[in-house]
Amino acid sequence: MEHTASNTRRIAIDPVSRVEGHGKITLLLDADNHVQEARLHIVEFRGFEKFIQGRPYTEVPYFVQRLCGICPVSHHLAAAKAVDQIVGVDELTPTATKLRRLIHFGQVLQSHALHFFHLSSPDFLFGFGSNLAHRNIVGVLEDYPDIGLKGVKLRKYGQQVIAAIAGKRIHGAAAIPGGMNKALSDDERKALLVDIADIIRWSQDAVTLNETIHLQHPENHAFATLSTNYLGMVGAQGELELYHGGLRARRADGSDIFDQFDYRDYGSAIREEVRNWSYMKFPYLTAIGKDNGWYRVGPLARVNLCDSIPTPLAEAARVRFRAFAGGAYVHDTLAFHWARMIEMLHCAEAIQELLNDPDITGTDLVVTGAKRAQGIGVIEAPRGTLFHHYQVNEQGLIEKANLIVSTTSNNQAMNESVRSVANQYLDGHEITEGLLNHLEVAVRAYDPCLSCATHALGKMPLQVEVVSATGEVLNRVSKNMDGVVECAL
Amino acid sequence: MSNTLFIDGQEIPFAPGQTIMDASLEAGIYIPHLCHKPGLTPHGSCKLCTVEVDGRSVSACTLPAAAGMKVDNNTPALQEVRKTLVQMLFVEGNHLCPTCSKTGDCTLQALGYHFGMLDGHFPPFYPRREVDASHPDLVLDRDRCVLCELCVRASREQDGKNVFAISGRGASAHIIVNTSSGKLGDSDLTLDDAAAHICPVGAILPKNHGCEVPFGRRTFDLHSVAESDVAHVGLQKTEHHDE
C-alpha cells in the first residue's frame, strides 16, 4: 500500500482479475473523495515474447495460440500471417484464404457470444447492483431460458466451425506456412449449414436485444463513456474487415489520422509506452503523440470506423447503430456490447456465404516462396487489432518477437473508464458491492482478456480497501470466490 | 521341451535366438517399449519393457526367450512401475506437448496416455538444452531427447553412417553429433536417412514444416500404441494438397 501525497488516500481493488487470475484497480482519492487517478494494473506477465526466442518459426502459430483459451484462433492466424511472410508468401490460394476467414468468423462469433451471454448479459438483464447470487449465467438460464440457451448454442456453433477446420475446438492446428493443413469436406460443410439459419436469426435477436437495452436506458449512455481516437482494420472499400486489410485510425470527430495503412509498417504508426506500475504497455498513435494518442480498438472501434458491413443484415444494424449518434461516432462505452452483437451477426452471415462458396471445399491449400528475415501479421481479433511481429535468423529460429494484443490497445481507455465510473459512484468511505460491480461493468464492456476470469459465474474474487493518509485501513470489503461479500472491519 | 514360453499364462512360440520382445511382437502381445525397434540391435535402456521372469525383473527386449519361461507382463504392479518410468522421462526433459509438432505422433506421449498418466508426479528438471537448427532440412531439439539411441543405431546399422552418439553420464547424458563442430549441419545426415525419421519423440524433426498432418489424422489419433506394426504417419507432406 503506497501513499503518494499526504492528503490523498489510495483504494486498492486487489485482485480484480487477469487472464488466468487477477488484476488490480487502485483509485487515488483526495481529501474530498474526488478521484484523482484510477489505474487498472494488469499484473499478468506471460513472457511469450521472450520464451518463443530460439524456437523454430514453424512452431510459432501453435505456440502463441496458448496465450488464450478464448481467442486462440486469432493468435494462431496472426502468427500464421507473419509466418507466411517469413516463407515468402504474400497471397494464399483462394481455398486457404477462405478457410482462414471461415475459422476466424467462427472464432469471433463464439467469443462474442460467450462475452455477451455468459459474461455481460446478467448485468443488463438483472441490473448492475442486483442480487449478486443471481447475477450470473445460471440466473439468466433460470429467468430467461430462451436468451441463455441461444447464447450457449451460438457459442457452440462457433466452436463447431473451428473444430471442423482445426481438428479441435480449442488449440487445434489449421494454418501452416503458406496455407492450411486440411480441406473442408463436403460432409463437414453440409453439417455446418444445417443450423446456420437459426444462428443468423438468434444473432439478429441478440442485436435487437442490445439495441433495445441501450436505447431504453439513457443512464447507460454516459456510463464510462469516453470520446477517443479509434483504430481498426478495414477492407479496400472501407468495409468492415476482420482478417486482412489496411489499418484506419480516426479521431473522435471522425477525421482521418491514417487510412489504408500497411500494417507491416506498424512500428512507424504506433509506439508503446511502458509505465512502472503495470505489466501492460500503453500503445499510442505516433502521429498524435504520447499524451493524447491513445485509442480504442474492438467492436465499438470497428463498427464506428467502417463505411459499411458487407453482409446485409449486419449492415442494416450498423446503419441503425450510427443513426443513434446522428451519423457521428458512437462513443458510449456500453455500446461496445451493441457493436459486438452487430459483428456477431456479420460473422453468422459471412459463415453462411463462405459455406456456400464452391472454393471452400477445394484442396489446393499451400503455396511456397523464398525465405525472408521477418514477418508481421495483423488481424482483428474479437477484442481488437492484434499485432504479431517475428524476426528469424538464417537457421529459421526466432530471434525477436513483439506482440501487441488487443487488450493492450484498450489499456488507457479502460483506465479512463474506471476513473469515470469511480467518480460517479464512489460515495465517501462506504464501499458497496454495487461499486465493485460498476467498476467491473466498465472494464467488462471492453471484453478484456481478463473478463473471462472476471465474471465467470459471478465468482471473481475482489477486495477493496480504504486507507487513510496515515496508512490506517478504514474499511475493507471483499467478495470471495463464492460471490459472498464480507465487510472485514 | 518345445520352443514355447508363457506370457501372462498365454503360451506362444519362439524361434531360437529370439528375445521375449521378438516372440511377443510376433504373437501380437504388447509389451510396452520405447527404445526398441525391430531390425535394430536391442538396447535395453528405457526399461519400459521390464517384465518379471521367475520373480526377477528383466528387459524383454534383451533377454533371449527360453523354453517354458514364465513371463509376467500385464500386471498392475508392472504397469505402475512403467508409468513411473514414463513420468521420469517427462520431467527429465522439456516435453511441452501442446506446442510440439510431434504431438499425436509421439510414442512417449502415447505411452503416457496408455498408462493413464495424469501428471509428471516428480518436480520437473527444466534442463537447459541446446537446439541445433544448423541443418538445412532437420532440427535437433535436445529438449525432447529421451536418450533412446534409436537415431544412433539407425544411423550406424541402417544408414551406414555414424552421425549420433550419447555423451556424458547420468543427468549430464546428452545426444551429440559426430562432427568437429558438433553441429548437425556439418554432418552427412540427409532427409532420406532412417535416422532422420526414427525419433519416437520430437527431438529430430523435419525443418520448415508446420503441423501439416491435421489433428485427428495422426498416428496415435488413429491407433493405440499397443497395436502391433503401427505405420507412423509422416509428419512432412510431399504434396501441398489435401487427401
XYZ file of C-alpha atoms in Angstrom:
732
model
C 0.000 0.000 0.000
C 1.601 3.276 -1.151
C 0.944 6.916 -0.368
C 1.804 9.469 -2.970
C 0.832 12.598 -1.082
C -0.081 13.388 2.459
C -3.617 14.434 1.616
C -4.564 11.550 -0.656
C -5.839 8.067 0.006
C -5.293 5.024 -2.106
C -8.067 2.491 -2.576
C -6.903 -0.816 -3.935
C -9.147 -3.390 -5.554
C -6.868 -6.327 -5.447
C -7.312 -8.652 -7.142
C -9.662 -7.673 -9.929
C -8.736 -10.392 -12.305
C -6.425 -11.234 -15.167
C -6.262 -13.714 -17.955
C -5.978 -16.618 -15.593
C -6.363 -14.860 -12.310
C -6.211 -11.344 -11.135
C -5.711 -7.728 -11.975
C -5.884 -4.812 -9.625
C -7.586 -1.447 -9.592
C -6.287 1.409 -7.475
C -8.058 4.694 -7.002
C -6.345 7.779 -5.631
C -8.770 9.977 -3.714
C -8.196 13.500 -2.472
C -9.487 14.796 0.860
C -12.931 15.456 -0.659
C -13.191 11.922 -2.014
C -12.749 13.030 -5.601
C -10.932 10.516 -7.738
C -7.627 11.933 -8.858
C -6.415 8.896 -10.660
C -7.633 5.441 -11.488
C -5.324 2.691 -12.504
C -6.126 -0.726 -13.841
C -2.982 -2.740 -13.206
C -2.697 -5.886 -15.228
C -0.384 -7.971 -13.137
C -0.164 -10.720 -15.687
C 3.226 -11.451 -17.104
C 3.055 -14.093 -19.762
C 6.527 -13.868 -21.254
C 5.652 -15.325 -24.646
C 7.737 -12.757 -26.487
C 10.757 -13.998 -24.564
C 10.352 -17.723 -24.487
C 9.452 -18.034 -28.164
C 13.015 -16.899 -28.836
C 15.210 -19.711 -30.086
C 12.293 -21.809 -31.293
C 11.731 -22.738 -34.969
C 9.389 -20.295 -36.722
C 7.151 -23.190 -37.780
C 6.178 -23.727 -34.153
C 5.045 -20.164 -33.593
C 1.381 -20.425 -34.661
C 0.852 -23.366 -32.281
C 2.939 -21.915 -29.514
C 1.395 -18.461 -29.284
C -2.209 -19.611 -29.557
C -1.704 -20.841 -25.994
C -1.820 -17.190 -24.966
C -5.562 -17.525 -24.774
C -8.233 -20.162 -24.411
C -10.981 -17.917 -25.745
C -9.457 -16.466 -28.897
C -6.636 -18.918 -29.737
C -7.625 -18.896 -33.401
C -6.897 -15.166 -33.604
C -3.388 -15.615 -32.215
C -2.909 -18.683 -34.398
C -3.877 -16.754 -37.541
C -1.988 -13.553 -36.707
C 1.144 -15.646 -36.198
C 0.383 -17.673 -39.333
C 0.130 -14.459 -41.368
C 3.538 -13.440 -40.049
C 4.953 -16.892 -40.842
C 3.545 -16.654 -44.392
C 5.736 -13.596 -44.874
C 8.743 -15.418 -43.412
C 8.336 -18.154 -46.034
C 7.892 -15.513 -48.724
C 4.184 -15.960 -49.374
C 2.107 -12.833 -49.898
C -1.039 -14.447 -51.219
C -2.566 -17.790 -50.326
C -4.677 -19.992 -52.570
C -8.362 -18.944 -52.701
C -9.372 -22.015 -50.693
C -6.773 -21.434 -47.974
C -7.756 -17.771 -47.666
C -11.428 -18.650 -47.390
C -10.791 -21.416 -44.864
C -8.837 -18.981 -42.720
C -11.630 -16.441 -42.981
C -14.199 -19.101 -42.109
C -12.382 -20.305 -38.999
C -11.859 -16.692 -37.918
C -15.552 -15.870 -38.312
C -16.267 -18.955 -36.172
C -13.793 -17.664 -33.594
C -15.236 -14.155 -33.416
C -18.783 -15.493 -33.303
C -18.108 -17.833 -30.391
C -16.091 -15.259 -28.476
C -18.704 -12.529 -28.903
C -21.487 -14.934 -27.895
C -19.540 -16.004 -24.826
C -18.877 -12.444 -23.797
C -22.379 -11.120 -24.084
C -24.494 -14.058 -22.994
C -22.265 -15.719 -20.411
C -20.368 -12.743 -19.022
C -22.221 -9.486 -19.572
C -25.904 -10.231 -20.055
C -26.514 -10.734 -16.302
C -25.558 -7.077 -15.696
C -28.130 -5.851 -18.186
C -30.909 -8.341 -17.562
C -30.776 -8.053 -13.766
C -29.162 -4.644 -13.182
C -25.642 -3.697 -12.148
C -26.458 -3.721 -8.444
C -28.893 -6.631 -8.429
C -28.697 -9.713 -6.236
C -25.154 -10.967 -6.599
C -26.087 -14.606 -6.129
C -28.387 -14.452 -9.133
C -26.308 -12.176 -11.365
C -24.690 -14.864 -13.479
C -25.328 -17.158 -16.448
C -27.150 -19.665 -14.255
C -29.524 -16.889 -13.216
C -30.004 -15.981 -16.867
C -30.811 -19.597 -17.725
C -33.352 -19.693 -14.886
C -35.122 -16.406 -15.595
C -34.515 -16.008 -19.328
C -34.022 -19.569 -20.589
C -34.659 -18.574 -24.181
C -31.902 -15.948 -24.142
C -29.487 -18.094 -22.155
C -29.886 -21.169 -24.346
C -29.436 -19.160 -27.525
C -26.175 -17.860 -26.109
C -24.959 -21.346 -25.299
C -25.908 -22.630 -28.752
C -24.369 -19.675 -30.573
C -21.085 -20.269 -28.829
C -21.276 -23.984 -29.510
C -21.828 -23.331 -33.207
C -18.752 -21.114 -33.450
C -16.743 -23.853 -31.769
C -18.063 -26.398 -34.276
C -16.837 -24.241 -37.164
C -13.420 -24.079 -35.513
C -13.311 -27.824 -34.833
C -14.247 -28.688 -38.435
C -11.204 -26.782 -39.691
C -8.638 -27.076 -36.889
C -9.453 -30.565 -35.635
C -10.223 -29.326 -32.112
C -12.490 -26.680 -30.605
C -9.633 -25.131 -28.672
C -5.949 -25.077 -29.605
C -6.197 -27.033 -32.818
C -3.882 -26.874 -35.809
C -5.104 -25.349 -39.043
C -2.642 -22.893 -40.572
C 0.772 -23.981 -41.816
C 3.423 -21.861 -43.536
C 1.848 -20.639 -46.771
C -1.580 -22.147 -46.270
C -3.774 -24.624 -44.435
C -3.320 -28.275 -43.485
C -6.751 -29.705 -44.197
C -9.544 -29.245 -46.682
C -13.133 -28.920 -45.531
C -15.043 -31.989 -46.680
C -18.442 -31.640 -48.275
C -19.951 -33.574 -45.360
C -18.444 -31.120 -42.896
C -19.709 -28.205 -44.987
C -23.233 -29.601 -45.109
C -23.223 -30.357 -41.383
C -22.358 -26.733 -40.600
C -25.096 -25.461 -42.924
C -27.822 -27.327 -41.013
C -28.034 -24.807 -38.180
C -26.861 -21.627 -39.883
C -30.339 -20.148 -40.415
C -31.026 -20.405 -36.670
C -27.611 -18.925 -35.885
C -28.325 -15.899 -38.069
C -31.775 -15.438 -36.575
C -30.521 -15.700 -32.999
C -27.742 -13.247 -33.803
C -30.366 -10.843 -35.091
C -32.289 -11.300 -31.845
C -29.105 -10.516 -29.919
C -28.615 -7.302 -31.886
C -32.229 -6.304 -31.222
C -31.857 -7.084 -27.508
C -28.735 -4.958 -27.167
C -30.157 -2.165 -29.283
C -33.288 -2.092 -27.146
C -31.360 -2.171 -23.883
C -29.146 0.702 -24.954
C -31.960 2.845 -26.329
C -34.219 2.256 -23.312
C -31.551 3.063 -20.731
C -30.358 6.634 -21.224
C -28.400 6.338 -17.978
C -26.173 3.830 -19.739
C -25.186 6.271 -22.441
C -22.779 8.234 -20.283
C -21.628 5.255 -18.223
C -17.832 5.057 -18.551
C -18.171 6.864 -21.865
C -15.115 8.419 -23.471
C -14.540 10.476 -26.569
C -11.492 8.794 -28.089
C -9.480 8.001 -31.170
C -10.232 4.645 -32.787
C -8.069 2.105 -34.581
C -9.178 -0.842 -36.675
C -8.800 -2.727 -39.900
C -10.933 -2.028 -42.964
C -11.189 -3.619 -46.389
C -10.211 -1.964 -49.656
C -13.575 -0.203 -49.908
C -13.586 0.845 -46.268
C -15.833 -2.042 -45.282
C -15.647 -3.985 -42.009
C -12.782 -6.459 -42.283
C -11.652 -8.924 -39.620
C -8.976 -10.991 -41.396
C -6.914 -8.911 -43.770
C -6.913 -5.271 -44.844
C -5.444 -1.842 -44.184
C -5.421 -0.021 -40.879
C -7.624 3.005 -40.333
C -7.215 5.406 -37.407
C -9.588 8.287 -36.843
C -10.159 10.920 -34.215
C -13.295 11.101 -32.112
C -14.853 13.508 -34.612
C -14.275 11.052 -37.446
C -11.372 12.898 -39.054
C -8.568 10.794 -40.518
C -5.304 10.090 -38.734
C -4.382 7.495 -41.325
C -6.241 5.172 -43.665
C -5.446 2.020 -45.641
C -2.183 1.909 -43.730
C 0.037 -1.098 -44.475
C 0.299 -2.870 -41.134
C 3.796 -4.098 -41.910
C 4.866 -0.527 -41.096
C 3.043 -0.558 -37.758
C 6.255 0.445 -35.989
C 6.081 3.907 -37.512
C 2.412 4.431 -36.643
C 2.246 3.012 -33.118
C 4.631 3.271 -30.210
C 4.349 1.541 -26.875
C 4.898 3.367 -23.617
C 5.949 1.470 -20.511
C 4.743 2.639 -17.094
C 6.273 1.398 -13.913
C 3.025 0.262 -12.286
C 1.689 -2.171 -14.891
C 2.963 -5.115 -16.911
C 0.683 -3.974 -19.708
C 2.150 -1.445 -22.107
C 0.384 1.720 -23.231
C 0.346 1.984 -27.018
C -0.293 5.332 -28.695
C -0.550 6.704 -32.204
C 2.744 8.325 -33.112
C 1.018 10.999 -35.205
C -0.906 12.298 -32.173
C 1.752 11.787 -29.528
C 2.068 10.129 -26.166
C -0.332 12.289 -24.190
C -3.378 12.173 -26.449
C -2.540 9.418 -28.895
C -4.263 6.615 -27.014
C -7.106 4.947 -28.815
C -9.742 2.271 -28.574
C -9.962 -0.956 -30.567
C -12.531 -3.717 -30.765
C -16.166 -3.885 -31.851
C -17.022 -0.269 -30.995
C -13.979 0.980 -32.922
C -14.581 -1.275 -35.897
C -18.296 -0.565 -36.295
C -17.602 3.157 -35.946
C -14.680 3.136 -38.369
C -16.052 1.063 -41.222
C -18.019 2.643 -44.077
C -20.184 -0.432 -44.461
C -20.547 -4.079 -43.476
C -20.510 -6.452 -46.427
C -23.440 -8.592 -45.268
C -26.983 -7.187 -45.480
C -28.483 -7.817 -42.042
C -25.397 -6.604 -40.185
C -25.183 -3.570 -42.482
C -28.784 -2.651 -41.655
C -27.939 -2.989 -37.964
C -24.844 -0.802 -38.447
C -26.925 1.923 -40.098
C -29.264 1.962 -37.078
C -26.253 1.993 -34.745
C -24.730 5.026 -36.433
C -28.125 6.756 -36.593
C -28.246 6.568 -32.804
C -25.461 9.172 -32.715
C -26.896 11.125 -35.640
C -24.304 9.717 -38.002
C -21.375 10.665 -35.795
C -19.264 8.094 -33.982
C -20.913 6.330 -31.055
C -18.642 6.861 -28.063
C -20.838 5.171 -25.429
C -18.655 2.570 -23.776
C -21.634 0.307 -23.081
C -22.434 0.430 -26.823
C -19.459 -1.910 -27.160
C -21.991 -4.666 -26.472
C -24.345 -3.473 -29.206
C -21.477 -3.246 -31.714
C -20.241 -6.666 -30.626
C -23.588 -8.251 -31.458
C -23.650 -6.496 -34.853
C -20.294 -8.111 -35.541
C -21.608 -11.467 -34.365
C -24.468 -11.142 -36.857
C -21.948 -10.291 -39.572
C -19.931 -13.397 -38.694
C -23.010 -15.603 -38.903
C -23.949 -14.195 -42.304
C -20.366 -14.444 -43.558
C -20.130 -18.076 -42.419
C -23.239 -18.868 -44.457
C -21.762 -17.149 -47.512
C -18.473 -18.982 -47.221
C -20.118 -22.368 -46.692
C -21.966 -21.826 -49.975
C -18.801 -20.781 -51.813
C -17.537 -23.535 -54.155
C -13.923 -22.701 -53.248
C -14.432 -23.658 -49.608
C -14.086 -27.403 -50.251
C -11.095 -27.008 -52.595
C -7.948 -28.999 -51.913
C -5.268 -26.644 -53.211
C -4.097 -25.410 -49.839
C -0.455 -24.336 -49.806
C 1.871 -22.067 -51.779
C 5.600 -21.648 -51.259
C 8.043 -18.794 -51.649
C 11.535 -17.596 -50.820
C 12.548 -17.089 -47.178
C 12.595 -13.665 -45.550
C 14.031 -12.487 -42.277
C 10.828 -11.264 -40.663
C 7.068 -11.369 -40.756
C 4.337 -9.134 -39.380
C 0.812 -10.480 -39.060
C -2.151 -8.357 -38.052
C -5.716 -9.465 -37.600
C -8.881 -8.136 -35.996
C -9.293 -10.421 -33.008
C -12.621 -10.370 -31.140
C -11.228 -7.751 -28.756
C -9.498 -5.614 -31.375
C -6.462 -5.209 -33.563
C -3.815 -7.820 -32.841
C -0.184 -7.463 -33.954
C 2.338 -10.302 -34.197
C 5.874 -9.473 -35.336
C 8.688 -12.043 -35.597
C 12.290 -11.885 -36.747
C 14.169 -15.083 -37.578
C 17.850 -15.891 -38.004
C 19.350 -17.646 -41.024
C 18.624 -21.031 -39.411
C 14.932 -20.280 -39.034
C 14.932 -19.748 -35.270
C 13.024 -16.830 -33.751
C 15.354 -14.042 -32.674
C 12.841 -11.425 -31.672
C 9.103 -11.271 -31.152
C 6.746 -8.392 -30.461
C 3.058 -8.799 -29.759
C 0.539 -6.016 -29.266
C -2.591 -7.761 -28.081
C -5.978 -6.130 -28.329
C -6.490 -5.597 -24.631
C -3.219 -3.666 -24.534
C -4.555 -1.146 -27.011
C -7.576 -0.536 -24.770
C -5.401 -0.135 -21.684
C -5.597 3.644 -21.336
C -9.280 3.658 -22.237
C -10.098 1.081 -19.581
C -8.227 3.185 -17.046
C -10.169 6.283 -18.080
C -13.472 4.419 -17.937
C -12.712 3.099 -14.465
C -11.928 6.648 -13.324
C -15.160 7.928 -14.829
C -17.254 5.292 -13.064
C -15.400 5.693 -9.781
C -16.102 9.423 -9.867
C -19.746 8.789 -10.482
C -20.357 6.037 -7.947
C -17.790 6.161 -5.182
C -19.534 7.553 -2.148
C -17.339 8.581 0.765
C -15.681 5.773 2.649
C -18.559 3.424 2.255
C -17.847 0.771 -0.302
C -20.686 -1.318 -1.594
C -20.804 -4.371 -3.776
C -22.572 -2.114 -6.261
C -19.381 -0.066 -6.563
C -17.354 -3.175 -7.161
C -19.640 -4.349 -9.905
C -19.942 -0.925 -11.516
C -16.179 -0.848 -11.888
C -16.302 -4.348 -13.296
C -19.083 -3.421 -15.713
C -16.884 -0.622 -17.050
C -13.900 -2.918 -17.549
C -16.077 -5.720 -18.844
C -17.507 -3.604 -21.668
C -14.115 -3.781 -23.344
C -14.164 -7.579 -23.095
C -10.548 -7.583 -21.994
C -8.923 -10.969 -21.814
C -9.238 -10.692 -18.052
C -13.021 -10.730 -18.278
C -13.139 -14.491 -18.686
C -11.898 -14.784 -15.120
C -13.745 -11.678 -14.035
C -17.289 -12.740 -14.433
C -17.329 -16.494 -14.574
C -20.479 -17.439 -12.715
C -20.040 -14.352 -10.532
C -17.048 -15.862 -8.795
C -14.499 -13.164 -9.396
C -12.604 -12.511 -6.188
C -12.366 -8.814 -5.339
C -11.053 -6.802 -2.480
C -11.401 -3.093 -1.844
C -9.577 -1.271 0.912
C -9.881 2.318 2.004
C -6.683 3.501 3.564
C -6.271 6.758 5.446
C -3.489 9.224 4.797
C -1.604 7.689 7.695
C -1.891 4.207 6.300
C -4.711 3.050 8.543
C -7.137 0.699 6.835
C -10.507 2.368 7.330
C -12.636 -0.123 5.530
C -12.178 -3.374 3.710
C -14.773 -5.186 1.657
C -14.093 -8.398 -0.143
C -16.034 -10.653 -2.431
C -14.789 -14.195 -2.263
C -14.746 -16.876 -4.936
C -18.276 -17.900 -3.983
C -19.516 -14.390 -4.604
C -20.149 -13.721 -0.918
C -19.478 -10.108 0.086
C -17.936 -9.627 3.505
C -17.032 -6.487 5.422
C -13.852 -7.236 7.294
C -13.730 -4.195 9.565
C 10.627 -79.300 -24.353
C 9.102 -77.342 -27.269
C 10.125 -73.809 -28.182
C 7.325 -72.054 -26.373
C 7.118 -69.647 -23.473
C 4.253 -68.258 -21.431
C 3.368 -64.580 -21.249
C 0.764 -63.898 -18.592
C -0.155 -67.569 -18.890
C -0.568 -67.498 -22.663
C 1.667 -69.998 -24.447
C 3.413 -68.576 -27.518
C 6.123 -69.982 -29.784
C 9.579 -68.534 -30.333
C 12.416 -69.180 -32.739
C 15.919 -69.803 -31.492
C 17.730 -66.549 -30.871
C 14.563 -64.504 -30.407
C 14.119 -62.327 -27.370
C 10.973 -62.241 -25.272
C 10.074 -58.991 -27.102
C 10.576 -60.547 -30.548
C 8.375 -63.504 -29.669
C 5.652 -61.375 -28.115
C 5.565 -58.940 -31.058
C 5.171 -61.861 -33.450
C 2.392 -63.278 -31.321
C 0.612 -59.903 -31.190
C 1.155 -59.451 -27.465
C 2.043 -55.904 -26.470
C 4.932 -55.355 -24.111
C 5.350 -51.573 -23.709
C 8.587 -50.243 -25.183
C 10.157 -47.004 -26.314
C 13.803 -47.685 -27.253
C 13.084 -50.894 -29.142
C 12.572 -51.115 -32.892
C 12.575 -54.440 -34.774
C 15.566 -54.611 -37.075
C 17.874 -52.653 -34.781
C 20.124 -54.098 -32.104
C 18.205 -54.187 -28.821
C 19.343 -51.542 -26.410
C 17.550 -52.189 -23.142
C 17.835 -48.621 -21.922
C 14.317 -47.300 -21.473
C 13.289 -50.216 -19.256
C 9.641 -49.830 -20.190
C 9.645 -53.444 -21.384
C 10.527 -54.607 -17.905
C 8.811 -57.948 -17.251
C 9.173 -60.485 -14.481
C 10.627 -63.891 -15.176
C 10.594 -66.224 -12.227
C 10.287 -63.222 -9.931
C 13.240 -61.350 -11.479
C 12.832 -58.034 -13.319
C 14.371 -58.219 -16.782
C 14.250 -56.297 -20.065
C 12.087 -58.174 -22.540
C 13.923 -56.646 -25.472
C 17.304 -58.079 -24.469
C 16.597 -61.355 -22.689
C 16.545 -64.368 -25.024
C 13.394 -66.412 -24.858
C 13.771 -69.845 -23.298
C 11.571 -72.878 -23.416
C 8.981 -72.972 -20.652
C 9.831 -69.446 -19.491
C 7.001 -67.901 -17.468
C 6.768 -64.152 -18.040
C 4.594 -61.705 -16.133
C 3.848 -58.702 -18.340
C 0.496 -57.025 -17.931
C 0.288 -56.865 -14.153
C -0.880 -53.848 -12.148
C 2.466 -53.634 -10.368
C 4.495 -53.632 -13.589
C 2.153 -51.117 -15.243
C 2.613 -48.823 -12.262
C 6.399 -49.123 -12.494
C 6.250 -48.390 -16.228
C 4.071 -45.351 -15.625
C 6.624 -44.071 -13.146
C 9.380 -44.566 -15.727
C 7.393 -42.542 -18.285
C 6.817 -39.801 -15.710
C 10.547 -39.644 -15.035
C 11.251 -39.360 -18.761
C 8.800 -36.455 -18.964
C 10.262 -34.489 -16.068
C 13.891 -35.050 -17.084
C 13.411 -33.238 -20.404
C 11.371 -30.288 -21.578
C 8.346 -32.022 -23.036
C 5.717 -29.413 -23.889
C 3.184 -31.469 -25.839
C 0.775 -28.578 -26.560
C 3.322 -26.769 -28.714
C 5.291 -29.731 -30.066
C 4.603 -30.561 -33.696
C 5.168 -34.250 -32.895
C 2.053 -34.299 -30.727
C -0.260 -37.152 -31.672
C 2.642 -38.952 -33.310
C 4.885 -39.147 -30.253
C 5.433 -42.549 -28.659
C 6.321 -41.063 -25.281
C 3.053 -39.106 -25.250
C 1.132 -42.196 -26.386
C 2.706 -44.211 -23.560
C 1.643 -41.514 -21.108
C -1.932 -41.941 -22.273
C -1.575 -45.735 -22.301
C -0.572 -45.800 -18.644
C -3.183 -43.249 -17.599
C -0.539 -40.721 -16.632
C -2.252 -37.542 -15.422
C 0.798 -35.549 -14.365
C 4.572 -35.703 -14.133
C 4.390 -36.579 -10.416
C 8.038 -35.560 -9.895
C 9.298 -31.958 -9.918
C 10.365 -31.035 -13.455
C 14.114 -30.639 -14.033
C 13.687 -27.895 -16.656
C 17.159 -28.634 -18.054
C 18.821 -26.108 -20.327
C 19.484 -27.875 -23.613
C 20.609 -26.631 -26.976
C 18.524 -26.531 -30.141
C 20.620 -27.296 -33.244
C 18.987 -25.835 -36.366
C 22.182 -25.760 -38.439
C 20.972 -28.497 -40.800
C 19.054 -27.274 -43.862
C 16.333 -29.936 -43.591
C 16.244 -31.088 -39.974
C 16.108 -29.647 -36.461
C 17.702 -31.366 -33.470
C 15.811 -30.270 -30.354
C 17.616 -31.756 -27.374
C 14.837 -30.567 -25.041
C 12.835 -33.599 -26.102
C 15.557 -36.252 -26.346
C 14.915 -39.335 -24.175
C 18.336 -40.928 -24.891
C 16.761 -43.987 -26.514
C 19.611 -44.127 -29.057
C 17.293 -45.178 -31.877
C 18.869 -42.481 -34.060
C 22.347 -43.624 -33.020
C 21.606 -47.220 -34.008
C 19.647 -46.379 -37.170
C 22.484 -44.199 -38.399
C 25.084 -46.909 -37.838
C 23.141 -50.026 -38.708
C 20.724 -48.882 -41.413
C 22.254 -45.751 -42.937
C 25.871 -46.904 -42.740
C 26.803 -43.585 -41.153
C 27.765 -42.598 -37.651
C 26.007 -39.297 -37.097
C 24.855 -39.500 -33.485
C 26.211 -40.626 -30.120
C 25.432 -40.164 -26.457
C 27.946 -38.236 -24.394
C 28.127 -37.560 -20.678
C 26.869 -39.675 -17.816
C 23.824 -39.714 -15.575
C 21.893 -36.474 -15.597
C 24.527 -34.955 -17.894
C 23.993 -37.511 -20.663
C 23.015 -35.868 -23.923
C 22.897 -36.522 -27.632
C 25.872 -35.269 -29.645
C 26.681 -35.080 -33.334
C 29.875 -36.684 -34.582
C 31.365 -33.705 -36.391
C 34.264 -31.480 -35.433
C 31.893 -28.568 -34.865
C 29.316 -30.757 -33.154
C 26.719 -29.230 -35.470
C 24.166 -31.293 -37.349
C 24.631 -29.079 -40.388
C 28.221 -30.317 -40.738
C 27.204 -33.986 -40.630
C 26.354 -36.206 -43.592
C 22.814 -36.827 -42.314
C 20.221 -36.415 -45.065
C 16.459 -36.263 -45.050
C 16.326 -39.704 -46.668
C 18.190 -41.397 -43.815
C 16.362 -43.712 -41.422
C 17.931 -41.773 -38.566
C 16.132 -38.627 -39.714
C 12.711 -40.165 -39.116
C 13.144 -42.743 -36.371
C 12.954 -40.437 -33.352
C 9.994 -41.609 -31.217
C 9.655 -38.112 -29.715
C 10.074 -34.651 -31.239
C 13.852 -34.381 -30.886
C 14.621 -34.819 -34.598
C 12.024 -33.240 -36.848
C 11.857 -32.083 -40.454
C 12.597 -28.377 -40.749
C 10.352 -25.724 -42.318
C 7.208 -27.797 -41.901
C 4.378 -26.845 -39.607
C 1.563 -29.125 -38.448
C 0.935 -30.477 -41.933
C -0.877 -33.565 -40.699
C -4.109 -32.356 -39.088
C -5.080 -33.326 -35.576
C -7.309 -36.346 -35.802
C -5.217 -37.921 -38.555
C -2.014 -38.519 -36.601
C -0.652 -41.925 -35.733
C -1.995 -42.164 -32.213
C -5.238 -40.402 -33.124
C -5.885 -43.444 -35.316
C -4.094 -46.233 -33.444
C -3.324 -47.379 -29.948
C 0.337 -47.576 -29.059
C -0.416 -51.207 -28.086
C -1.262 -52.166 -31.666
C 1.481 -54.078 -33.408
C 3.062 -52.893 -36.656
C 1.653 -49.375 -36.425
C 2.766 -47.473 -39.510
C 3.677 -43.975 -38.391
C 2.114 -41.075 -40.235
C 4.788 -38.992 -41.935
C 4.737 -35.502 -40.469
C 6.071 -33.987 -43.660
C 3.780 -33.969 -46.655
C 5.309 -34.298 -50.078
C 2.345 -32.696 -51.845
C 0.760 -29.427 -50.880
C -2.739 -30.732 -51.369
C -5.166 -32.355 -49.031
C -6.003 -36.027 -49.489
